[in-house]
XYZ file of N, CA and C in Angstrom:
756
model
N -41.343 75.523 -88.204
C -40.662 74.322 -88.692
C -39.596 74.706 -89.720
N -38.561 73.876 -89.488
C -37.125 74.644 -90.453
C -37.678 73.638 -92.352
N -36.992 74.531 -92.920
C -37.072 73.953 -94.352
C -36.391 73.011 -94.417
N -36.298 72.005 -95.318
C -36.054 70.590 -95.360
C -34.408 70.755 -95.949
N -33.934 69.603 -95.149
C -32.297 69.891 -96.143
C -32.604 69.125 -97.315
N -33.265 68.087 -97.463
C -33.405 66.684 -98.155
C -34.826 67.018 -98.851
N -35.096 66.920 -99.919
C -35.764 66.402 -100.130
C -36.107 65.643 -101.770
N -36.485 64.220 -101.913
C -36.329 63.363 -103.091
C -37.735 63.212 -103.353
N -38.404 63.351 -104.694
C -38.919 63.351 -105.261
C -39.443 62.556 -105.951
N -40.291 61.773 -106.025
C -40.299 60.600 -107.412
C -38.922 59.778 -107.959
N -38.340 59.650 -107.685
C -36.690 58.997 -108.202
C -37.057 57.924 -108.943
N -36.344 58.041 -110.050
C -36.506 56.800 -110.705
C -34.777 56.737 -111.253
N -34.198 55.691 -110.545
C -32.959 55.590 -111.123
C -32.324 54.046 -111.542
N -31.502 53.896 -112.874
C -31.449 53.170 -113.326
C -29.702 53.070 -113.479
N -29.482 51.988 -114.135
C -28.031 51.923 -114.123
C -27.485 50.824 -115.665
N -26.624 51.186 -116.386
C -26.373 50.347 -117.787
C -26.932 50.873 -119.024
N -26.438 50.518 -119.807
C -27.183 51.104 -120.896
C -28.222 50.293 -121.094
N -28.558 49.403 -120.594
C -29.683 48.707 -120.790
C -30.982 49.589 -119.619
N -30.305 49.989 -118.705
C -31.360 51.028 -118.095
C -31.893 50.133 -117.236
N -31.365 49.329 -116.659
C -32.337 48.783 -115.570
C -32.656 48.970 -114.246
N -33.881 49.690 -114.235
C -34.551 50.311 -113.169
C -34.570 49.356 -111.672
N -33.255 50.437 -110.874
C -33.115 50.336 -109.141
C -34.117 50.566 -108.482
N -34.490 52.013 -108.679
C -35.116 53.074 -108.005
C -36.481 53.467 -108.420
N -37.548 53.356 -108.015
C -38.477 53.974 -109.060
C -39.562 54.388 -108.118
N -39.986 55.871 -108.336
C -41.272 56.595 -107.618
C -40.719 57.059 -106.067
N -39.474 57.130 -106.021
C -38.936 57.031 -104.378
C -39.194 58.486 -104.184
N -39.686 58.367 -102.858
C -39.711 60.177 -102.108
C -39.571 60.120 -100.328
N -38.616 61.227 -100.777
C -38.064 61.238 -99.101
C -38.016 62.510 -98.662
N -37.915 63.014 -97.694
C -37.922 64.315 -97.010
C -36.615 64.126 -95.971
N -36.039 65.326 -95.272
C -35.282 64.632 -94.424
C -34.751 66.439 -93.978
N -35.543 66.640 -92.858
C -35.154 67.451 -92.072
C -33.689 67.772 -90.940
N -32.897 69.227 -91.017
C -32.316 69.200 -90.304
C -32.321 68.462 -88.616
N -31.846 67.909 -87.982
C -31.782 67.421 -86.388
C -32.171 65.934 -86.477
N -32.735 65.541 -87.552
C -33.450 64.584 -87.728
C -32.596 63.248 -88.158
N -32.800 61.944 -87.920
C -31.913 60.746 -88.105
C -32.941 60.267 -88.721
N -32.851 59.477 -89.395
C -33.387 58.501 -90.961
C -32.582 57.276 -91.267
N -33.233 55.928 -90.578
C -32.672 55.036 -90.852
C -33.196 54.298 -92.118
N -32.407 53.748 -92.805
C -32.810 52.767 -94.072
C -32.484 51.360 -93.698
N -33.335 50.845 -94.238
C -33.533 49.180 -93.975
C -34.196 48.954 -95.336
N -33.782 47.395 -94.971
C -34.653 46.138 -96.367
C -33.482 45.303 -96.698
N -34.152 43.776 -97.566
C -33.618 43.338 -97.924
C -32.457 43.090 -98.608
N -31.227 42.604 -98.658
C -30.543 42.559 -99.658
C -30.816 42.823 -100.715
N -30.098 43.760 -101.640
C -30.830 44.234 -103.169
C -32.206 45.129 -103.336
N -32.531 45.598 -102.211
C -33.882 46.158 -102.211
C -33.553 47.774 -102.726
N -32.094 47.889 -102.692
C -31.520 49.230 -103.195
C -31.497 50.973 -102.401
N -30.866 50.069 -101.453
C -30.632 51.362 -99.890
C -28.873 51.582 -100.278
N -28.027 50.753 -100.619
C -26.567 51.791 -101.193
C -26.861 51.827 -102.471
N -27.740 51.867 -103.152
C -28.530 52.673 -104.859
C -28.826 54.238 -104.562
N -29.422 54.197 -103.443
C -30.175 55.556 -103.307
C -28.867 56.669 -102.484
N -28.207 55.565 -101.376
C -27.189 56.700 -101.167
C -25.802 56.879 -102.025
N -25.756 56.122 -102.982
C -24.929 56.418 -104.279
C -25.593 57.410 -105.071
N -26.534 57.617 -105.222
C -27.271 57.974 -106.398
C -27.523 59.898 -105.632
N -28.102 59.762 -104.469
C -27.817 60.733 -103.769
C -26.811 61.581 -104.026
N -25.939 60.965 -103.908
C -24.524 61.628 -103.496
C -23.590 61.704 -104.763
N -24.584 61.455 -106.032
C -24.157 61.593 -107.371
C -23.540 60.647 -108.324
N -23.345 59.615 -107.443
C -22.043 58.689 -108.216
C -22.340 58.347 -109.678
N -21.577 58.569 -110.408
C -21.593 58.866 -112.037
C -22.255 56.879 -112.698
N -22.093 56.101 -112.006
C -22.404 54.725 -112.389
C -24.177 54.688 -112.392
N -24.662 55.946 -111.838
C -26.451 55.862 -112.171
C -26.807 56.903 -112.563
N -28.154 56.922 -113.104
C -28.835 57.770 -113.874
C -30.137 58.236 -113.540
N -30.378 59.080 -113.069
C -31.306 59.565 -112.581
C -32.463 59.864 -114.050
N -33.619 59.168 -114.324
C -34.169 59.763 -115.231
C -35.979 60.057 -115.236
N -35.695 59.887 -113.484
C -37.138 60.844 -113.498
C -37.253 61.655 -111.631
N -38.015 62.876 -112.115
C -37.681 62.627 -109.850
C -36.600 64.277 -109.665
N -36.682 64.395 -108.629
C -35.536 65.348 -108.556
C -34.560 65.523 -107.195
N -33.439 65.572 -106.831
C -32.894 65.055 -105.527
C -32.680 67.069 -105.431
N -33.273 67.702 -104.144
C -33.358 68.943 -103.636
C -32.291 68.842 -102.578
N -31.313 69.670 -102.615
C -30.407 69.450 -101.452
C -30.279 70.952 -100.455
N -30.660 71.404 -99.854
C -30.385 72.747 -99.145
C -31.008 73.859 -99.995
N -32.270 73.473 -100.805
C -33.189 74.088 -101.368
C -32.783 74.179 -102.959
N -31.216 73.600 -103.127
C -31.039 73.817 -104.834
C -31.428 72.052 -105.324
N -31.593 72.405 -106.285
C -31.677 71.328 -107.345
C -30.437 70.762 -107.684
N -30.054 69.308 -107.264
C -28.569 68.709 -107.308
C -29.008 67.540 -108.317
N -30.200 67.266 -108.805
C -30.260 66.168 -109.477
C -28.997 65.353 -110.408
N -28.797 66.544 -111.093
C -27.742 66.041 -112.056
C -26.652 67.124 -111.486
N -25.833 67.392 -110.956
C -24.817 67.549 -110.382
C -24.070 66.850 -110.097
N -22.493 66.625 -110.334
C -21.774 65.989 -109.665
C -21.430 65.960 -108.311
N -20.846 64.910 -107.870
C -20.410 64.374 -106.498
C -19.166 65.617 -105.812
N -18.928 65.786 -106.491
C -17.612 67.302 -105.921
C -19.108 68.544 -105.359
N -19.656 68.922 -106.382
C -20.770 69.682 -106.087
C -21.793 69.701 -104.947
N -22.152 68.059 -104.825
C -22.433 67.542 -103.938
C -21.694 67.854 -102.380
N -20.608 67.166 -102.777
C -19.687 67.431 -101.209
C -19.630 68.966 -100.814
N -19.513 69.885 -101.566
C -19.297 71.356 -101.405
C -20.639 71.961 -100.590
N -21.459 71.145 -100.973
C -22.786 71.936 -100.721
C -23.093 71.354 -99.106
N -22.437 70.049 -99.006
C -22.445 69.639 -97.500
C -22.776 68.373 -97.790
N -22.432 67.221 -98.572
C -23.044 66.105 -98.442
C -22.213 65.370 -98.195
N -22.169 64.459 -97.417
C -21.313 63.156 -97.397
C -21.513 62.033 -97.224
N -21.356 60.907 -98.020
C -21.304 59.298 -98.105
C -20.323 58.897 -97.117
N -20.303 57.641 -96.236
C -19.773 57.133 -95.734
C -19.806 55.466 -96.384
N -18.499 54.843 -96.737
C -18.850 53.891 -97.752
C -18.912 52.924 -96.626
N -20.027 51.699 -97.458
C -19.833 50.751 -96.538
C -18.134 49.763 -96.946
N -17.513 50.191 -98.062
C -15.909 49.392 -98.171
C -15.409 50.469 -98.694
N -14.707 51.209 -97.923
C -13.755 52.165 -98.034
C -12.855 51.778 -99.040
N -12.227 52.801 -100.089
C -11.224 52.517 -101.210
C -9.997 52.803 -100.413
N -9.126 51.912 -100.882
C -7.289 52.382 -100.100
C -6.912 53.758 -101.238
N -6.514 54.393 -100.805
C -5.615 55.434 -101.774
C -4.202 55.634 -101.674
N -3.420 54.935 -102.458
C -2.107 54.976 -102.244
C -1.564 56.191 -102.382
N -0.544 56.706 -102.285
C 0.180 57.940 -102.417
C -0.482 59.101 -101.649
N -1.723 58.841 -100.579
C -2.114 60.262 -100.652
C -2.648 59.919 -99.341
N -1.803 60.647 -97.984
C -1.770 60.095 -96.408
C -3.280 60.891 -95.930
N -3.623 60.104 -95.375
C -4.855 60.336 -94.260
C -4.920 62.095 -93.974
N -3.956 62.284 -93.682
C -3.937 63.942 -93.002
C -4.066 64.607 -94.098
N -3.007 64.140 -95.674
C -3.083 65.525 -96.409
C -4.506 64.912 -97.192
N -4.917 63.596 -97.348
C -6.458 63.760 -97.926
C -7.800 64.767 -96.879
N -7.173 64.953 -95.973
C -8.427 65.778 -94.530
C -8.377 66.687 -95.060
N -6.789 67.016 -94.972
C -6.194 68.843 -95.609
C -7.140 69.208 -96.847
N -6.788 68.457 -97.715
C -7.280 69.100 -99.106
C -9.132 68.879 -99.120
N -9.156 67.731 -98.544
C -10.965 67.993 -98.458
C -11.477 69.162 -97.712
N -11.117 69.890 -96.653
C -11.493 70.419 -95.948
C -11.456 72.087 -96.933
N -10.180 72.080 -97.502
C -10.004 73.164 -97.518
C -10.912 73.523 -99.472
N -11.703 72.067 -99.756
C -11.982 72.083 -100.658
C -13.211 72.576 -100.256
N -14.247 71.532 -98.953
C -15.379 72.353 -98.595
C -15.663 73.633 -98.447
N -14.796 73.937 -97.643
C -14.490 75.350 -96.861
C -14.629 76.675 -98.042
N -13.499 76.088 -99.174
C -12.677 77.551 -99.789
C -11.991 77.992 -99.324
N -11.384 77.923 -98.426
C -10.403 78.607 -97.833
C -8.862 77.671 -97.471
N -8.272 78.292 -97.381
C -6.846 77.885 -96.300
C -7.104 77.224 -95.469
N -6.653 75.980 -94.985
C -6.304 75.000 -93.698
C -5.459 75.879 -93.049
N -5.167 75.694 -91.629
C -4.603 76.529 -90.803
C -3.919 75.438 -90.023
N -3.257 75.463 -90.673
C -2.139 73.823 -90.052
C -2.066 73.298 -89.370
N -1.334 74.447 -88.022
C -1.462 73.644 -86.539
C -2.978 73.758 -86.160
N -4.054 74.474 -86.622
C -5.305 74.183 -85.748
C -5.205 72.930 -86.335
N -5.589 72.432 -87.632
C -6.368 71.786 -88.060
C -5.667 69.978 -87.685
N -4.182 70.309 -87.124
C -3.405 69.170 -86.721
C -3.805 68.949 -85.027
N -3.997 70.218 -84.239
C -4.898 69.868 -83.136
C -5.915 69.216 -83.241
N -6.969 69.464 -84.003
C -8.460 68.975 -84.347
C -8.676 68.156 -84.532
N -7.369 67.522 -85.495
C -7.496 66.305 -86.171
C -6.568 64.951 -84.773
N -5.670 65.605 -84.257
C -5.246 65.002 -83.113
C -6.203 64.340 -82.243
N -7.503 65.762 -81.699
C -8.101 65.205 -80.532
C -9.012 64.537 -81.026
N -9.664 64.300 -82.571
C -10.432 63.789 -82.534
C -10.668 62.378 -82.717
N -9.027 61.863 -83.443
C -8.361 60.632 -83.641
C -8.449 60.290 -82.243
N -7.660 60.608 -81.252
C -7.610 60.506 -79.917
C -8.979 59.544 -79.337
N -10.554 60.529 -79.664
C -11.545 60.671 -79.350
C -11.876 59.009 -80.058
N -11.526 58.536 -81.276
C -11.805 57.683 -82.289
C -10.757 56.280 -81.483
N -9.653 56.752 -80.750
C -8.958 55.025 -80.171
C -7.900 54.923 -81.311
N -7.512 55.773 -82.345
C -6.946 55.975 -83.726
C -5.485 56.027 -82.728
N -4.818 55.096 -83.831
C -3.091 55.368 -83.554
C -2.568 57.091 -84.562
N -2.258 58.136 -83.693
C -1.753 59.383 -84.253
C -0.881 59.213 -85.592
N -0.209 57.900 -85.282
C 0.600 57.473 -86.473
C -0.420 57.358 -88.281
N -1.437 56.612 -87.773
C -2.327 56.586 -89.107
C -2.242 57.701 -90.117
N -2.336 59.135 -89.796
C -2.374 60.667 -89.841
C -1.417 60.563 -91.153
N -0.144 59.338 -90.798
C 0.854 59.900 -91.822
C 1.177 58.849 -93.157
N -0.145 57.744 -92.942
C -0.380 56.657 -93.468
C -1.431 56.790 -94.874
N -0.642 56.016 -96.115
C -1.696 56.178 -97.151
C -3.083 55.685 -96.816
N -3.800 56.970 -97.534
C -5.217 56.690 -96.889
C -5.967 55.088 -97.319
N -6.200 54.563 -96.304
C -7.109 52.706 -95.783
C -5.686 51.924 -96.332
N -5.094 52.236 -96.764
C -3.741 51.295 -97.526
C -3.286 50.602 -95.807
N -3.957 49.329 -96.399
C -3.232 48.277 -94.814
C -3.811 48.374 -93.631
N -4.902 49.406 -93.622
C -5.461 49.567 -92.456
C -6.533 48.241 -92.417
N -6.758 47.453 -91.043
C -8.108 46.803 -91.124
C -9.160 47.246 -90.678
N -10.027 46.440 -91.188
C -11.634 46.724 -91.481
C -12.567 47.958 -90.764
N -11.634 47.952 -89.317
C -11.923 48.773 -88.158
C -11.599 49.657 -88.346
N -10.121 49.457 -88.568
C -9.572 50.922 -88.920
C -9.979 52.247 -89.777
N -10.316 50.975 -91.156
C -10.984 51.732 -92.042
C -12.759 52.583 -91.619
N -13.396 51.953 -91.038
C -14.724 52.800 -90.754
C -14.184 54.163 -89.822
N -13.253 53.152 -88.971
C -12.744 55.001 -88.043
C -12.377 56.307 -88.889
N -11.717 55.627 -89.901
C -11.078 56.404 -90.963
C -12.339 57.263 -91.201
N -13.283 56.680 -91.643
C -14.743 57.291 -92.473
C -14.827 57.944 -91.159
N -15.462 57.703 -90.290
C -16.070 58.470 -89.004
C -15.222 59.793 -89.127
N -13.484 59.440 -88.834
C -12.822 60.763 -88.743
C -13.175 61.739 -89.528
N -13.080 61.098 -90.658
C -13.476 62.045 -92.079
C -14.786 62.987 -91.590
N -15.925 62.275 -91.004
C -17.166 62.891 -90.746
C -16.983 64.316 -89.811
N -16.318 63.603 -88.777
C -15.601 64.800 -87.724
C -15.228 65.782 -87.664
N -14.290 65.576 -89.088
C -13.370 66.899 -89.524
C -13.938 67.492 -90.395
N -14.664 67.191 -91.393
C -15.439 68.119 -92.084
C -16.865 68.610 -91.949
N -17.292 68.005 -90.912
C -19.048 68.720 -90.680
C -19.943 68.374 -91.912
N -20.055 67.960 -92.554
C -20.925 67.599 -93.272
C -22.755 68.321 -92.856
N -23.476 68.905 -93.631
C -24.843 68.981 -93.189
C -25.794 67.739 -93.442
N -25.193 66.874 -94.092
C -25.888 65.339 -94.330
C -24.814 64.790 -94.345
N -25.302 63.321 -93.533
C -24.675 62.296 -93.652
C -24.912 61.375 -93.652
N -24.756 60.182 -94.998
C -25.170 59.262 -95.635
C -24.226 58.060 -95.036
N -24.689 57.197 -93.816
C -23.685 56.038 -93.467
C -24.415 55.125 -94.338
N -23.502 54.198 -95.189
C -24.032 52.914 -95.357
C -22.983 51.753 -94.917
N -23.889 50.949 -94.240
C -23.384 50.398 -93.437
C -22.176 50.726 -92.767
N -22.154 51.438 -92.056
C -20.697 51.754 -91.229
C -20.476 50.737 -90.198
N -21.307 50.312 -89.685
C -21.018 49.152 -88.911
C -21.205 47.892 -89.374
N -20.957 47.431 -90.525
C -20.460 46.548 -90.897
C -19.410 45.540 -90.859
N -19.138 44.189 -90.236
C -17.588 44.035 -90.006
C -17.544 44.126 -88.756
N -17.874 44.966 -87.953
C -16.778 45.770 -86.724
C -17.653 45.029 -84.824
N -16.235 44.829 -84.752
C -16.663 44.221 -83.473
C -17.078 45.038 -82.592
N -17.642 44.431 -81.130
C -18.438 45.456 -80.486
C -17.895 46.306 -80.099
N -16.736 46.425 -79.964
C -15.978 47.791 -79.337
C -15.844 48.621 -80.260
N -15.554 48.187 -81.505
C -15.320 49.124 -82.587
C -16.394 50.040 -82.999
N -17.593 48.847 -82.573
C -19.003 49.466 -82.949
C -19.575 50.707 -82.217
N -18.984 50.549 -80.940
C -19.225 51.243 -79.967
C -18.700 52.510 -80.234
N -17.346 52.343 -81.081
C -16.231 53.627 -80.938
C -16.873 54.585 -81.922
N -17.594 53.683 -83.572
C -17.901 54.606 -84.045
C -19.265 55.395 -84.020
N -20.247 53.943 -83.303
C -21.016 55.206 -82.374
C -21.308 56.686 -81.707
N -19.992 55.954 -80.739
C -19.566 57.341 -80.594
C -19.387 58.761 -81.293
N -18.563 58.408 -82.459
C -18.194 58.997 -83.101
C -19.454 59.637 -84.037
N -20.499 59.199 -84.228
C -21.739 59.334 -84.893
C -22.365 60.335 -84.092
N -22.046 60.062 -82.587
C -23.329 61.108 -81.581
C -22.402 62.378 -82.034
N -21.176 62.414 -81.589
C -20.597 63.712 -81.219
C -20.572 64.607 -82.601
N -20.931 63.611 -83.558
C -21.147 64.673 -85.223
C -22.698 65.058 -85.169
N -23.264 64.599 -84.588
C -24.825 65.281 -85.088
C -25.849 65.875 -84.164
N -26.137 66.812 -84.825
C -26.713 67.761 -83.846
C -27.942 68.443 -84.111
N -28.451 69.874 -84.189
C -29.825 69.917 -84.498
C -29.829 70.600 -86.170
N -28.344 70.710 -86.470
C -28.199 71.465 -87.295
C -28.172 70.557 -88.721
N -27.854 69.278 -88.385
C -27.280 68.895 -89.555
C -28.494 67.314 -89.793
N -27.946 66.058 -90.385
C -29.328 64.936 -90.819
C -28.119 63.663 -90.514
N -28.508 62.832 -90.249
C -28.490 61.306 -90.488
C -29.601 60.713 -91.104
N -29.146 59.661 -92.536
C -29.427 58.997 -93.400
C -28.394 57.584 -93.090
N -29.079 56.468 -92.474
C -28.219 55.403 -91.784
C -28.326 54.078 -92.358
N -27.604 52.987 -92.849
C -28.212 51.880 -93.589
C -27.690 50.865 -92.972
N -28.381 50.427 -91.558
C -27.879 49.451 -91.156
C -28.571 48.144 -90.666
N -27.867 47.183 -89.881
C -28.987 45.681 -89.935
C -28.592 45.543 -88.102
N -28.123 46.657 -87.650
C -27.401 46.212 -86.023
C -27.895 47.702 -85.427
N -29.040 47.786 -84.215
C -29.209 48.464 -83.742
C -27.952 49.371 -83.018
N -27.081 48.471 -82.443
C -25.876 48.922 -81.655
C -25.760 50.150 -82.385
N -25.351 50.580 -83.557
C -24.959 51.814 -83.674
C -25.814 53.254 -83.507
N -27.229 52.796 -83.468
C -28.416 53.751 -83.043
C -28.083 54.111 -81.822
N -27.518 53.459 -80.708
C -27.806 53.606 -79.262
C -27.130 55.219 -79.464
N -28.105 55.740 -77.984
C -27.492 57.091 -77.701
C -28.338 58.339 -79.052
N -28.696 57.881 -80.000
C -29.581 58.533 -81.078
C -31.253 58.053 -81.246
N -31.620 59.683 -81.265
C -33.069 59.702 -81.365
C -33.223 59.264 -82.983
N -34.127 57.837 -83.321
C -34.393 57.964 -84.662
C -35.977 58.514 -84.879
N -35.861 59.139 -85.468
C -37.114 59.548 -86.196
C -38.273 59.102 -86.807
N -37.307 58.238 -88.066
C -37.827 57.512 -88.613
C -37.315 56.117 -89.666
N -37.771 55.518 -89.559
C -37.128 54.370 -90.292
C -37.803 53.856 -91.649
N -37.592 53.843 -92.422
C -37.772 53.771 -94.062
C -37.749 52.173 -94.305
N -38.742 51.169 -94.531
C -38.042 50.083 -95.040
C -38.439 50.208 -96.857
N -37.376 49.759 -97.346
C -36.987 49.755 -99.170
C -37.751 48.320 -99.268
N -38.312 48.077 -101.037
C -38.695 46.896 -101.231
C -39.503 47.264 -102.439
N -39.164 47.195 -103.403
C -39.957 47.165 -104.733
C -39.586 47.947 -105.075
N -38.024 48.802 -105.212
C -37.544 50.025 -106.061
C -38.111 51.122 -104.909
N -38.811 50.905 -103.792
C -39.402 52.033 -103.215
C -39.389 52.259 -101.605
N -39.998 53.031 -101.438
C -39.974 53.051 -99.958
C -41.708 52.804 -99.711
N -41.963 51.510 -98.779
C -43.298 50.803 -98.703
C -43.224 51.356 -97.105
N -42.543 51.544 -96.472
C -43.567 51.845 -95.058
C -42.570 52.285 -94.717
N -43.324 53.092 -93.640
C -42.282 54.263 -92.724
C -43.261 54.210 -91.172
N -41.951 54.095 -90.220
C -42.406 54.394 -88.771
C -41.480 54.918 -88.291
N -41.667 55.103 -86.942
C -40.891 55.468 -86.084
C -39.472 54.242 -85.602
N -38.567 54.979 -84.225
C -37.620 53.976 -84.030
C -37.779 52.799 -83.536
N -39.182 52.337 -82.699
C -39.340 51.041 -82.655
C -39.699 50.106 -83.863
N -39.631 50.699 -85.178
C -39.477 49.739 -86.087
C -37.951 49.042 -86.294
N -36.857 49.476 -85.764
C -35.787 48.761 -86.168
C -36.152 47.576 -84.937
N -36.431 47.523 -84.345
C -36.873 46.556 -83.152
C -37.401 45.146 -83.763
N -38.459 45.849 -84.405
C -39.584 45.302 -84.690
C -39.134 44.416 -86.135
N -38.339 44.691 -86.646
C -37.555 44.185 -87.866
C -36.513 43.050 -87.606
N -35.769 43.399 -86.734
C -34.854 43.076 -86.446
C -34.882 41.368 -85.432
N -36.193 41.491 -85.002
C -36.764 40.480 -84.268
C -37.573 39.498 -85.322
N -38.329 40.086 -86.238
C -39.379 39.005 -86.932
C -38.998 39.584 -88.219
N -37.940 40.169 -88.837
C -37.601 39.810 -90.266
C -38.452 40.681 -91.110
N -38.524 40.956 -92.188
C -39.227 41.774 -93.393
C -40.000 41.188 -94.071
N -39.962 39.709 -93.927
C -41.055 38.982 -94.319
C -42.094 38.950 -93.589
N -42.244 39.116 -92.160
C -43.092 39.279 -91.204
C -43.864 40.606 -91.823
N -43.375 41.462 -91.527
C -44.064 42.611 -91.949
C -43.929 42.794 -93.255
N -43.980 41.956 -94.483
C -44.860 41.666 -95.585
C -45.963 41.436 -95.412
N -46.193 40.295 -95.041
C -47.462 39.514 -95.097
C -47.766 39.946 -93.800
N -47.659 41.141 -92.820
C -48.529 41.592 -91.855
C -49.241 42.668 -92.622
N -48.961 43.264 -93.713
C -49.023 44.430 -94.651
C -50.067 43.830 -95.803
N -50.029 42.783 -96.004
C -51.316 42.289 -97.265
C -51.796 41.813 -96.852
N -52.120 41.586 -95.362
C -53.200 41.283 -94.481
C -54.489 42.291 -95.140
């Protein structure tokens, strides 16, 4: 059995100076090849944990420890984070003015990497995979999400996923918004990134984007924590009779 890329510890994370506890006692594991969906209620704190994950400076980790590829990232920043292989996929993408789609790929890539971009490969790569995405080639030269819609913008994220390989990847809500074709596209775009090598961590309320992916396991959040874990016929099973159902099937 391979060593874990993921693994969270007790988490207890809070946010304000008043400290008010999101997260508390959370533990997760999360093996290479493996998909990990998150579910729960509104506010139950599934984009807490993949913020908090992935470092974002607005929380505070103050008990617990987040293990990423066997180092200790707890308190590490989000650059550190990305280097080591992590990536967030937001569920509302930020516009970035002044700074086009292609040369934000360029400089991320060559930030993961360490190394030199290699121009024309990396303008092939990035060609076929836009191509692959239904993406107008034109976007490439467009400030990054500036004017793009809603669709556009998740393709944007997907591309991003594409081109840099990520060994985790944190969607929250990526299919959010997006009509069925779109949903479909970034589907797509989800199978052809993951493989036995790398993780999906998924936060969504629409099976559609599972299709074509083995889930593993599904996490539902609810009290700062993670209260039950099954397999992929739990998004089924949720999705049909609600989280209140399987409350009160649970204090039975």
């Amino acid at each position: 059995m391979s060593s874990p890329l993921l693994e969270v510890k007790d988490l207890q994370v809070t946010v304000g100076e008043e400290q008010k506890v999101l997260l508390d006692g959370l533990n997760l594991t999360v093996c290479p090849g493996e998909t990990h969906v998150l579910m729960g209620h509104n506010g139950a704190g599934k984009s807490t944990l993949m913020s908090a994950l992935m470092g974002d400076p607005r929380y505070t980790v103050t008990r617990g420890q987040i293990i990423f590829r066997g180092k200790d990232v707890t308190h590490e920043g989000a650059d550190v984070r990305a280097r080591a292989g992590m990536f967030l996929s937001f569920q509302t993408p930020e516009e970035i003015p002044g700074v086009t789609l292609e040369g934000f790929l360029r400089t991320a890539q060559s930030a993961v990497t360490g190394k030199d971009v290699k121009v024309l490969a990396f303008r092939r790569e990035l060609s076929r995979q836009m191509e692959a995405l239904g993406m107008d080639p034109a976007y490439a030269d467009r400030y990054l999400n500036v004017g793009f819609s809603g669709g556009e913008k998740k393709k944007a994220e997907i591309l991003q996923l594409l081109m840099l390989k990520p060994k985790l990847a944190l969607l929250d809500e990526t299919d959010s918004g997006l009509d069925v074709d779109a949903v479909k596209t970034v589907a797509d775009g989800v199978r052809a990134y993951h493989n036995k090598d790398n993780a999906l961590i998924i936060i969504t309320h629409n099976a559609k984007i599972l299709e074509g992916l083995t889930v593993d396991y599904v996490h539902v959040l609810d009290d700062k924590k993670i209260v039950r874990t099954g397999d992929g016929r739990l998004v089924g099973e949720i999705i049909e009779e609600g989280f209140q159902a399987l409350k009160e099937e649970a204090e039975k």
